[in-house]
């Protein structure tokens, strides 16, 4: 509760209202006293001593009233020697008189010095030196109107003789709120020359009030009073003491007031001139200041003290104005500034003080905002005050159990009882509850919160019982009060109690009178005004959040705190002060100043009713940001408090304090809600609390950093400003993800690293709508050396510029960069550069240990519809000679074959030197052409005729096969090994093998395994396309019954619909349709020609197709089934045409159905149109035409080139090709030409092969030193390479198969001494086995990242997906088997084999031993011979990389460790130990 | 170590703030995980108790046709839809007039509100269900956001969908990462392992993440690497004699023999740091293999092999899936040698891509799965670890309700979406069907599309996995499952997917 008006600030924290008396030190009225002397002045030198009853810290000011008029000799009253404890005074006749003066009555009033606010009236008490001249006395600024000034001479500087002073009259004039003039007059006969005297004065605001419990009234009359006796009315004020002084000097003759006929409501006064010069005593009319103070009210017998205090959550001591014998204190209910349930607690009650605090219930934190609490303090006892009966007392020993209280004197009917717990025996928060109130007493008990145990230590409860009715205190003008109780109607809901009359600036104390609802509860005041109060019953929530409380009765006491004669709620003094009629009850509702506040509202709000008050305005953030794109307006609310009338508030808008981000008037328009421009002001309508200023952004197409605006309020006559300005911004667009802008930079070599790095990658920035934050990603690979740092730079020139911010090392995404200004660079500078304004730009660069100032950089550009720039053309390939040439030849053959032999390396190197003038590129080119010119070695032929041999050797017959004698699928697998090991057409086979790891079928599927002829034919068709076209390959693959089986397009049929509903009962199989796109051709995501992903505006990849495309394409692959089948067994299973769509698998060793392409069965084919990948296959086509059209769409997709290029590069040379490498390979593939020659057919794999093998990145030897160059060799290839390098052989000659029909043309594809390699399933031991991929995804995923430094460096390592701890050891062990023994292929020995070891593959250890021995024989040391041996193996196994890397490196290194170990090895260990140790080095495992 | 995304970093910092640890001021962009560990160790005090918990993730690669794993029976509101949609693939109720003796009939699951059955090849699973060792979580799948059929069909809302729906490789990865809308960086198991390690759980040189199925995405973490073993455990280098007796002396030193020197050279070479990143990565794996070989061997030796082998034999569980689970059982039983008190195991079973010949093939798979689960459960009970171990299945997706052929011999099904998963073990609230069983309607209800019956998941992988992660003791689920907040809290009292008791 905050009572308006009459509230004064005592300290910064505490506000109090004093009603009847000074109630505490904190709220004290000034110290004063008064009285009336009756004195007979015998001699002029006699002085009377007065002793103060109050204690003053310094000499107070004493003023004396007019003398009564018993003795007609003119005289003044003189005061001297004022100390803190008393003063002296005398009746001072003018000098011309005799000095004796008969008995007169004179009143005195003493008040401490200072400016005192007494209930809104200012008592300014001071002293000054005054002489006969005018002295100006400035008044304190708290005066708002002219006060009544009462001067008193209080020194005796001028004397006739000792102790006989010259009588002086202080004359006051020109009194206004700011100052008055004062002079001293002596008798006219004198010269006017006398020393200055000290004059005390009290200046009092006109009005009525009380000083402590004493009523007073101060008045400035009109110019009415002269030498004639006239009456001044006041009060009535009982026992009035009257002080009158002149406020004007209309008459120049010395004069002073005398009085007679004093009553409680009037006094007669007249001006008395002295007659020293003449006897004339007429005096002009003067204005009089009148101050009347009465005796304490009757109420003070009870030491009644009623006041309102701000109570906090800490104990505050309240000093009482009286010394009580047994003070009774009742308090509350508190206001509700703080919503936490709380009670009032009083303790430490002494005769002169008590302590009080707000007590939150115990379950709360105890911290509570201050609340206004009204209190009544009274001496215990029974009284009749203002017409009503009061009874105050204490009930001691109150606990949670009900205790009775008995009134000292009983009431005729049940009174209202107000109570307060006034001790603190128990620390728990507690509420007292009354019940059973009767005329003689009541019950009371204590409630703790529900969460406590319910018991509480005994406390004393103070109570005051009041007779119900209307009363009037015998105070200033009579303050009305009321005592009443409500019916049983007050609950936890807001209850408005209308008082039925107005109580100006009311004081309100209330208490629950009933306990119908036993839940602990207390009252709270929600609002209080002159005519009504709003209350609730507030429960605590320690246990239950249910705060509903059933009906109770509330008893209350309400009193006016200021005199209100007309009972309109306005204090009389206030009415008088403001020109209203204190006796007109109708003026409370008037609004003289037209500000829509009634006078009552003005009074209660502490406002001036005659001054238009538009209220106080400030600014509140509404919507701080405006956005150009959305046209979203910013909004600043002009808020008005304490005002109702319409006002126009002036304001300005500027760009704020920071010039770097300031907007200007072209960026916005200030408007009202309707969008109308505002011209520097805005209207707050009548009764509105606010109006909104909108800042409408002006849209432009410039990329802008947020610009600031600021709204500033201007002062105005009709309102007050509080809180001057609010800022906001104008941005391009909101930070909706849809407004993100993608900036993409493709990494390229920093200028300093051009030609020296194969690093590439892509960096992106996704910049939010406001251009204040970017989410960055960086992905790159192929650095020459380890990354050191990465930054975003701003280019201040085309060459580059300073760092803007560091970014994380390694690959990252979603790195937040808050774009902020830095020294010398504004946010707008950065945005400009990001958008490549003025030829400048931002770029991200990656630094490495080799290129410390940056190896690669990506210049950001706005990605609108995709970003692609053609990768730079690589530098020319450096010619090589000597060891370097040998190394690159070895590398080339490792990349292009199943592994080189020493002889092949030598032969090709010699060929280059001899036939190509040392131009290895020409030599390699020729070698590739020569290789592709070789006849294809077919897996089918080997498989079929090896089976024939076995049938023959087994004496069996495929027509009558029985399981025990079956060759099964073994020869298909063995054929792969033999071809890989020994066929001449190594390039085709190697590239074909890579293709077979893309266009996958796997013997993991039963029919692929068992239909081995079909599988072999399939493999041959794939291998055969290593110099064919994609379009041809994909068609043959799609028609292959093996693929048809593997990915279930075989016997796939069009939808079957429910004949009734039309719903699809059976839909075409989608498997092949999905994988042909995802894995064989276009992949999932749209790519640029260099294999980088196309990104949409949100920086996200774009899907190449959706499931809708798949279901459409699935319908293309319907109706396909076997074209051939076998005839009857009786006819020897001849091959015949098939006409049955659902033909079965057929006999095991007669597989024409699997060996021949499928054909389409029209009945099962869906001939509706199909739309996919942005193309359409027309309706009505037959199956073949459908397939052609669909494959044309696929083959025509721009992804095919980069998609296949990356996969084939990964299989052959490098796991992490640069985008340039991919681009060049893709271009060769798409054009069918490499380096100007080739078939010219689109999608040509021969051109792709050349592009892969002859590229700068494949052939630059120095690049192979880079930290990420090359690839891990597939386990199968590691193993095959070892055998090829060391000429591993079995004892079974391939040529033997010639006897069983193996074509001579095929046999010619091998060396004459070629043997066979009859390996079993190597999946477990090598994690790979030919045509046994785990799924159509192959063994190796192109995007596999193994984690660790490899992934952190942005590298993929597909082969490492198989490099598990256990698999790695298995592989090593398997290579050891080959090295240390036979390889153990004796199982499944060929029937008729002469010994079980014929199948064993033995590497040429004797050849190596001979090499070593020859060195020794030639005089070499063991160390030299070992080094020769190791270097020989180095070239064939790791292209000389070992020596090149470690030849000059400090030991220990892998090479030195191998050499040292072999030097120390026994003779039997030297060869095999060398092979073993080399094979386990990472240098062998990786192809570089 | 991979750089964490800044977004995660911020998430962590927010978490710190919420945890009232504002005194732990973070300055600068230092290593995120270091912060994480710092925070965890400061918050979790004693989080590494001596209790043991192991989570086994069994991934059914290829997309298990769970429409035929958990099957409505007559009386179930979806039975008619099931029968109509499945066509030749249907496993009917034996009370159905269309059921004939030689057709399979689903095995009734007792104790469910609606009548459910499992595939006729899954008697052991029905028994586990009855014994409250196993429950199903229905219609789980990859989700970026909760979506409805209307959302799915609204092309303007395609951004709400996980990318590459219905693609094996992508859906497998999304299941394992739980972050279907982000490029793969780490798996949920790996992130969980990072946190568990960071919160002071005991650990040893052997990773907390052990895989029986090679390298997988699930266990890729920022700081924890996965350790792959075979069903036979670790594999020793051959050629050095049993327990390397020919190369290493009694005190662990290398013998000065050819074998000893060769093994020393082997270890020396693989211990050398290489600049070349792939070479170095390879070396580390070899070295790790050597380091952990002994530990794994010790664990197997310390395990109750007899009881475990017996349990699997009794269950007639002999497949490679069973062998993987058997090795997991041994590593759990012998865990004292491993020294981890939290463990995440990954194992897998393949062959579920039943585009063709499903009726026969899927039955075999279901039988393999059921016997393997039964063997594992028995083994865990036999060695007294059942209350510490929970197994949960994952699979790419379930398959289309409708078949892609008319012949019960050859027809299969295509790639679907939300499917039913199995959770098993002592911690599981057994014998219940969690989640929301889909409406088995084509072109209506939960169908993502118009013709095939691909269920829009009602439970996201995040929700499904988070229950397991929470059980395992992951302190901050929002780190492991950043998208979890988009979905209903699976751990709330109103959740129908909290399958842990």
Short mmCIF file of C-alpha atoms in Angstrom, two decimals, chain A residues 221-562:
data_model
loop_
_atom_site.label_atom_id
_atom_site.label_comp_id
_atom_site.label_asym_id
_atom_site.label_seq_id
_atom_site.Cartn_x
_atom_site.Cartn_y
_atom_site.Cartn_z
CA UNK A 221 -4.35 36.79 6.56
CA UNK A 222 -5.22 39.37 4.07
CA UNK A 223 -4.18 42.99 4.67
CA UNK A 224 -6.82 43.45 7.27
CA UNK A 225 -5.34 44.30 10.62
CA UNK A 226 -4.66 47.75 12.01
CA UNK A 227 -4.93 49.54 15.31
CA UNK A 228 -8.52 48.48 15.74
CA UNK A 229 -9.32 45.24 17.57
CA UNK A 230 -10.33 42.59 15.06
CA UNK A 231 -11.00 38.91 15.47
CA UNK A 232 -9.08 36.10 13.86
CA UNK A 233 -10.91 32.76 13.73
CA UNK A 234 -9.20 29.37 13.85
CA UNK A 235 -9.70 25.88 15.02
CA UNK A 236 -11.46 25.19 17.19
CA UNK A 237 -8.24 24.28 18.90
CA UNK A 238 -8.42 23.41 22.53
CA UNK A 239 -6.09 25.39 24.79
CA UNK A 240 -4.79 27.45 21.91
CA UNK A 241 -1.53 29.31 22.14
CA UNK A 242 -1.43 32.07 19.59
CA UNK A 243 1.45 33.72 17.75
CA UNK A 244 0.84 36.67 15.47
CA UNK A 245 3.31 38.71 13.47
CA UNK A 246 3.13 41.30 10.77
CA UNK A 247 3.85 40.05 7.26
CA UNK A 248 3.79 43.44 5.61
CA UNK A 249 5.01 46.96 6.29
CA UNK A 250 2.20 49.03 4.98
CA UNK A 251 2.60 51.38 7.86
CA UNK A 252 6.11 52.64 8.54
CA UNK A 253 5.70 53.46 12.19
CA UNK A 254 6.95 50.88 14.64
CA UNK A 255 4.06 48.72 15.70
CA UNK A 256 3.45 45.31 17.15
CA UNK A 257 0.46 43.08 17.82
CA UNK A 258 -1.31 42.77 21.10
CA UNK A 259 -4.20 40.45 21.76
CA UNK A 260 -7.23 40.01 23.94
CA UNK A 261 -10.43 37.95 23.99
CA UNK A 262 -8.76 34.58 23.35
CA UNK A 263 -11.05 31.51 22.91
CA UNK A 264 -10.54 28.04 21.45
CA UNK A 265 -11.64 29.35 18.09
CA UNK A 266 -10.74 33.04 17.95
CA UNK A 267 -8.56 35.75 19.22
CA UNK A 268 -8.89 39.51 19.02
CA UNK A 269 -5.75 41.40 17.91
CA UNK A 270 -4.74 44.91 17.15
CA UNK A 271 -1.55 46.76 16.22
CA UNK A 272 -0.04 48.91 18.89
CA UNK A 273 2.30 51.77 17.88
CA UNK A 274 4.75 53.12 20.47
CA UNK A 275 4.47 56.78 21.33
CA UNK A 276 8.02 57.95 21.91
CA UNK A 277 7.75 60.67 19.32
CA UNK A 278 4.06 61.32 19.29
CA UNK A 279 0.87 59.92 20.67
CA UNK A 280 -0.57 59.05 17.33
CA UNK A 281 -1.28 55.27 17.18
CA UNK A 282 -3.16 54.84 13.92
CA UNK A 283 -1.53 52.28 11.72
CA UNK A 284 -2.19 51.13 8.14
CA UNK A 285 -3.64 47.70 7.69
CA UNK A 286 -1.13 44.95 7.62
CA UNK A 287 -1.26 41.22 6.85
CA UNK A 288 -0.83 39.01 9.84
CA UNK A 289 0.82 35.70 10.15
CA UNK A 290 -1.06 33.63 12.68
CA UNK A 291 0.11 30.42 14.25
CA UNK A 292 -2.11 28.66 16.74
CA UNK A 293 -1.11 25.49 18.52
CA UNK A 294 -3.44 23.62 20.83
CA UNK A 295 -3.08 21.22 23.68
CA UNK A 296 -2.74 17.47 23.19
CA UNK A 297 -5.96 15.67 22.26
CA UNK A 298 -7.89 13.53 24.57
CA UNK A 299 -6.72 10.55 22.63
CA UNK A 300 -3.29 11.08 23.90
CA UNK A 301 -4.31 9.88 27.30
CA UNK A 302 -4.27 6.51 25.75
CA UNK A 303 -0.99 7.42 24.06
CA UNK A 304 -2.70 6.47 20.84
CA UNK A 305 -0.24 6.41 18.01
CA UNK A 306 -1.36 5.48 14.53
CA UNK A 307 1.02 5.44 11.67
CA UNK A 308 2.03 3.68 8.50
CA UNK A 309 5.49 2.32 8.00
CA UNK A 310 7.45 0.61 5.26
CA UNK A 311 8.42 -2.74 6.76
CA UNK A 312 11.18 -4.89 5.32
CA UNK A 313 12.36 -8.45 5.77
CA UNK A 314 14.89 -7.39 8.39
CA UNK A 315 14.15 -6.24 11.91
CA UNK A 316 13.60 -2.54 12.23
CA UNK A 317 13.35 -0.73 15.55
CA UNK A 318 10.40 1.61 15.92
CA UNK A 319 10.80 4.20 18.65
CA UNK A 320 7.58 5.23 20.30
CA UNK A 321 6.58 8.84 20.92
CA UNK A 322 5.62 8.21 24.48
CA UNK A 323 6.90 6.18 27.29
CA UNK A 324 4.31 3.47 27.82
CA UNK A 325 3.67 1.22 30.72
CA UNK A 326 2.33 -1.54 28.54
CA UNK A 327 2.25 -0.65 24.88
CA UNK A 328 -0.14 -2.65 22.76
CA UNK A 329 0.79 -2.92 19.10
CA UNK A 330 -1.40 -4.14 16.31
CA UNK A 331 -0.22 -4.02 12.74
CA UNK A 332 -1.22 -4.88 9.23
CA UNK A 333 -2.31 -6.23 6.97
CA UNK A 334 0.68 -5.52 4.79
CA UNK A 335 0.47 -4.33 1.23
CA UNK A 336 1.33 -6.65 -1.59
CA UNK A 337 4.42 -5.35 -3.35
CA UNK A 338 5.91 -8.80 -3.07
CA UNK A 339 3.65 -11.71 -3.87
CA UNK A 340 5.25 -14.19 -1.48
CA UNK A 341 2.87 -14.99 1.36
CA UNK A 342 4.03 -13.32 4.56
CA UNK A 343 2.92 -12.10 7.95
CA UNK A 344 3.98 -9.22 10.19
CA UNK A 345 6.11 -10.07 13.17
CA UNK A 346 6.74 -7.85 16.18
CA UNK A 347 9.22 -8.51 18.98
CA UNK A 348 11.24 -6.83 21.69
CA UNK A 349 8.43 -4.57 22.80
CA UNK A 350 9.74 -2.06 25.39
CA UNK A 351 8.10 0.98 26.93
CA UNK A 352 9.62 3.14 24.21
CA UNK A 353 10.15 0.91 21.21
CA UNK A 354 9.53 -2.35 19.45
CA UNK A 355 10.91 -4.22 16.48
CA UNK A 356 9.00 -5.28 13.42
CA UNK A 357 9.67 -7.18 10.22
CA UNK A 358 7.96 -8.91 7.36
CA UNK A 359 8.05 -12.62 8.09
CA UNK A 360 7.78 -14.83 5.06
CA UNK A 361 6.52 -18.32 5.73
CA UNK A 362 9.36 -20.70 6.48
CA UNK A 363 9.23 -22.62 3.21
CA UNK A 364 10.14 -19.44 1.36
CA UNK A 365 13.53 -17.82 1.14
CA UNK A 366 12.75 -15.02 3.55
CA UNK A 367 13.69 -12.32 1.12
CA UNK A 368 10.81 -9.96 0.74
CA UNK A 369 10.30 -6.53 -0.75
CA UNK A 370 9.24 -3.84 1.67
CA UNK A 371 5.55 -3.46 2.38
CA UNK A 372 3.43 -0.63 3.74
CA UNK A 373 1.99 -1.56 7.10
CA UNK A 374 -0.35 0.54 9.21
CA UNK A 375 -0.06 0.18 12.94
CA UNK A 376 -1.86 1.26 16.06
CA UNK A 377 0.04 1.61 19.32
CA UNK A 378 -1.88 2.30 22.49
CA UNK A 379 -1.40 1.96 26.21
CA UNK A 380 -3.15 -1.15 27.51
CA UNK A 381 -6.52 -0.32 28.98
CA UNK A 382 -10.07 0.68 28.18
CA UNK A 383 -10.92 3.96 26.52
CA UNK A 384 -13.67 5.80 24.86
CA UNK A 385 -12.25 7.69 22.00
CA UNK A 386 -14.07 9.64 19.36
CA UNK A 387 -17.31 8.18 20.55
CA UNK A 388 -16.40 4.52 20.39
CA UNK A 389 -15.22 2.11 23.04
CA UNK A 390 -11.69 0.71 22.85
CA UNK A 391 -10.08 -2.04 24.84
CA UNK A 392 -6.41 -2.94 24.50
CA UNK A 393 -4.57 -5.78 26.13
CA UNK A 394 -2.35 -8.81 25.89
CA UNK A 395 -3.08 -12.52 25.82
CA UNK A 396 0.02 -14.33 26.96
CA UNK A 397 0.92 -17.95 26.44
CA UNK A 398 -0.84 -18.29 23.12
CA UNK A 399 0.15 -21.46 21.29
CA UNK A 400 -1.26 -23.49 18.47
CA UNK A 401 -3.97 -24.46 20.90
CA UNK A 402 -6.91 -22.17 21.33
CA UNK A 403 -6.52 -19.66 24.17
CA UNK A 404 -9.11 -17.28 25.55
CA UNK A 405 -8.82 -13.56 25.84
CA UNK A 406 -11.10 -11.48 28.06
CA UNK A 407 -11.76 -7.77 27.61
CA UNK A 408 -11.03 -5.49 30.57
CA UNK A 409 -14.42 -3.98 30.07
CA UNK A 410 -17.03 -5.74 28.08
CA UNK A 411 -18.75 -4.50 24.94
CA UNK A 412 -22.44 -4.39 24.29
CA UNK A 413 -21.95 -6.47 21.23
CA UNK A 414 -19.03 -8.23 19.64
CA UNK A 415 -16.36 -5.68 18.81
CA UNK A 416 -13.80 -5.81 16.04
CA UNK A 417 -10.60 -7.34 17.38
CA UNK A 418 -7.27 -6.49 15.83
CA UNK A 419 -4.25 -8.47 16.90
CA UNK A 420 -0.54 -8.96 16.59
CA UNK A 421 1.94 -11.58 17.78
CA UNK A 422 4.31 -9.40 19.75
CA UNK A 423 6.93 -11.84 20.98
CA UNK A 424 9.22 -14.25 19.26
CA UNK A 425 9.61 -17.30 21.47
CA UNK A 426 9.41 -19.49 18.41
CA UNK A 427 11.35 -18.47 15.33
CA UNK A 428 8.92 -20.03 12.89
CA UNK A 429 6.69 -17.67 10.96
CA UNK A 430 3.32 -17.58 12.59
CA UNK A 431 -0.12 -16.10 12.17
CA UNK A 432 -2.59 -15.44 14.97
CA UNK A 433 -6.19 -16.30 14.35
CA UNK A 434 -9.18 -14.99 16.29
CA UNK A 435 -12.47 -16.73 16.64
CA UNK A 436 -15.49 -16.81 18.93
CA UNK A 437 -15.41 -13.04 19.34
CA UNK A 438 -18.08 -11.87 21.74
CA UNK A 439 -18.77 -8.82 23.83
CA UNK A 440 -16.61 -10.19 26.59
CA UNK A 441 -13.73 -11.84 24.85
CA UNK A 442 -12.44 -14.07 22.10
CA UNK A 443 -10.35 -17.13 21.30
CA UNK A 444 -6.97 -16.88 19.71
CA UNK A 445 -4.47 -19.43 18.51
CA UNK A 446 -1.29 -19.54 16.44
CA UNK A 447 -0.85 -21.18 13.05
CA UNK A 448 2.52 -22.15 11.63
CA UNK A 449 2.75 -23.14 7.99
CA UNK A 450 1.31 -26.54 7.12
CA UNK A 451 4.73 -27.91 6.38
CA UNK A 452 5.84 -27.45 9.98
CA UNK A 453 4.93 -29.68 12.87
CA UNK A 454 2.04 -27.49 13.97
CA UNK A 455 3.34 -26.74 17.43
CA UNK A 456 4.60 -23.31 18.32
CA UNK A 457 6.17 -21.93 21.47
CA UNK A 458 3.89 -19.75 23.53
CA UNK A 459 3.77 -16.15 22.38
CA UNK A 460 2.07 -12.99 23.56
CA UNK A 461 -0.66 -11.71 21.30
CA UNK A 462 -1.55 -8.03 21.54
CA UNK A 463 -5.08 -7.08 20.75
CA UNK A 464 -7.18 -3.98 20.44
CA UNK A 465 -10.95 -4.44 20.52
CA UNK A 466 -12.98 -1.62 19.02
CA UNK A 467 -16.65 -1.00 19.19
CA UNK A 468 -18.14 -1.04 15.73
CA UNK A 469 -19.38 2.28 14.43
CA UNK A 470 -18.26 5.67 13.25
CA UNK A 471 -16.01 7.79 15.38
CA UNK A 472 -14.30 11.12 15.27
CA UNK A 473 -11.04 11.77 16.98
CA UNK A 474 -10.86 14.97 18.91
CA UNK A 475 -8.06 16.09 16.78
CA UNK A 476 -7.44 18.80 14.26
CA UNK A 477 -10.84 19.45 12.93
CA UNK A 478 -11.80 15.98 14.04
CA UNK A 479 -10.49 13.05 12.03
CA UNK A 480 -13.17 10.53 11.18
CA UNK A 481 -12.69 6.86 11.63
CA UNK A 482 -14.77 3.78 11.21
CA UNK A 483 -14.75 0.35 12.78
CA UNK A 484 -16.65 -2.42 11.04
CA UNK A 485 -16.62 -6.09 10.26
CA UNK A 486 -17.62 -7.67 7.01
CA UNK A 487 -20.02 -10.52 6.74
CA UNK A 488 -18.51 -13.93 6.13
CA UNK A 489 -17.52 -13.15 2.60
CA UNK A 490 -13.77 -12.62 2.40
CA UNK A 491 -11.85 -15.36 0.59
CA UNK A 492 -8.65 -15.71 -1.37
CA UNK A 493 -10.37 -13.78 -4.17
CA UNK A 494 -10.12 -10.02 -4.33
CA UNK A 495 -12.69 -8.51 -2.01
CA UNK A 496 -13.55 -4.83 -2.25
CA UNK A 497 -14.74 -3.27 0.96
CA UNK A 498 -16.42 0.06 0.51
CA UNK A 499 -16.04 2.21 3.58
CA UNK A 500 -19.25 4.10 2.93
CA UNK A 501 -17.47 7.39 3.46
CA UNK A 502 -14.23 8.98 2.45
CA UNK A 503 -11.22 8.87 4.73
CA UNK A 504 -8.65 11.24 3.36
CA UNK A 505 -5.26 9.58 3.06
CA UNK A 506 -6.62 6.61 4.98
CA UNK A 507 -4.91 4.43 7.53
CA UNK A 508 -6.22 0.91 7.56
CA UNK A 509 -5.74 -1.88 10.06
CA UNK A 510 -7.68 -5.13 9.75
CA UNK A 511 -7.76 -8.68 11.02
CA UNK A 512 -9.55 -11.92 10.43
CA UNK A 513 -12.44 -12.27 12.88
CA UNK A 514 -13.26 -15.88 12.14
CA UNK A 515 -11.55 -19.17 11.51
CA UNK A 516 -13.95 -21.04 9.30
CA UNK A 517 -11.09 -22.30 7.15
CA UNK A 518 -8.34 -23.69 9.33
CA UNK A 519 -5.57 -23.38 6.72
CA UNK A 520 -2.89 -20.98 7.87
CA UNK A 521 -3.66 -17.62 6.33
CA UNK A 522 -3.26 -13.90 6.72
CA UNK A 523 -4.76 -10.82 5.17
CA UNK A 524 -3.07 -8.76 2.47
CA UNK A 525 -4.04 -5.32 1.21
CA UNK A 526 -4.02 -5.09 -2.54
CA UNK A 527 -5.10 -1.49 -2.87
CA UNK A 528 -6.37 1.24 -0.60
CA UNK A 529 -8.05 4.54 -1.32
CA UNK A 530 -10.20 7.03 0.49
CA UNK A 531 -13.42 5.15 -0.12
CA UNK A 532 -12.46 1.50 -0.33
CA UNK A 533 -9.92 -1.21 0.16
CA UNK A 534 -9.23 -4.44 -1.73
CA UNK A 535 -8.24 -7.40 0.41
CA UNK A 536 -7.49 -11.07 0.08
CA UNK A 537 -7.03 -13.94 2.48
CA UNK A 538 -3.64 -15.33 1.61
CA UNK A 539 -2.73 -18.93 2.37
CA UNK A 540 0.79 -20.24 2.42
CA UNK A 541 1.86 -23.05 0.07
CA UNK A 542 4.37 -25.00 2.07
CA UNK A 543 2.55 -28.26 1.46
CA UNK A 544 -0.10 -27.66 -1.10
CA UNK A 545 -0.34 -25.16 -3.89
CA UNK A 546 -4.02 -24.99 -3.17
CA UNK A 547 -4.51 -21.46 -1.88
CA UNK A 548 -8.27 -21.37 -1.98
CA UNK A 549 -9.69 -20.17 1.30
CA UNK A 550 -13.29 -20.34 2.32
CA UNK A 551 -15.20 -17.35 3.57
CA UNK A 552 -14.13 -15.41 6.64
CA UNK A 553 -15.20 -12.19 8.32
CA UNK A 554 -12.74 -9.33 8.39
CA UNK A 555 -12.85 -6.61 11.01
CA UNK A 556 -11.18 -3.35 10.26
CA UNK A 557 -10.32 0.12 11.46
CA UNK A 558 -10.00 2.92 8.95
CA UNK A 559 -9.23 6.53 9.70
CA UNK A 560 -8.54 9.69 7.82
CA UNK A 561 -5.06 10.88 8.44
CA UNK A 562 -5.67 14.48 7.52
#
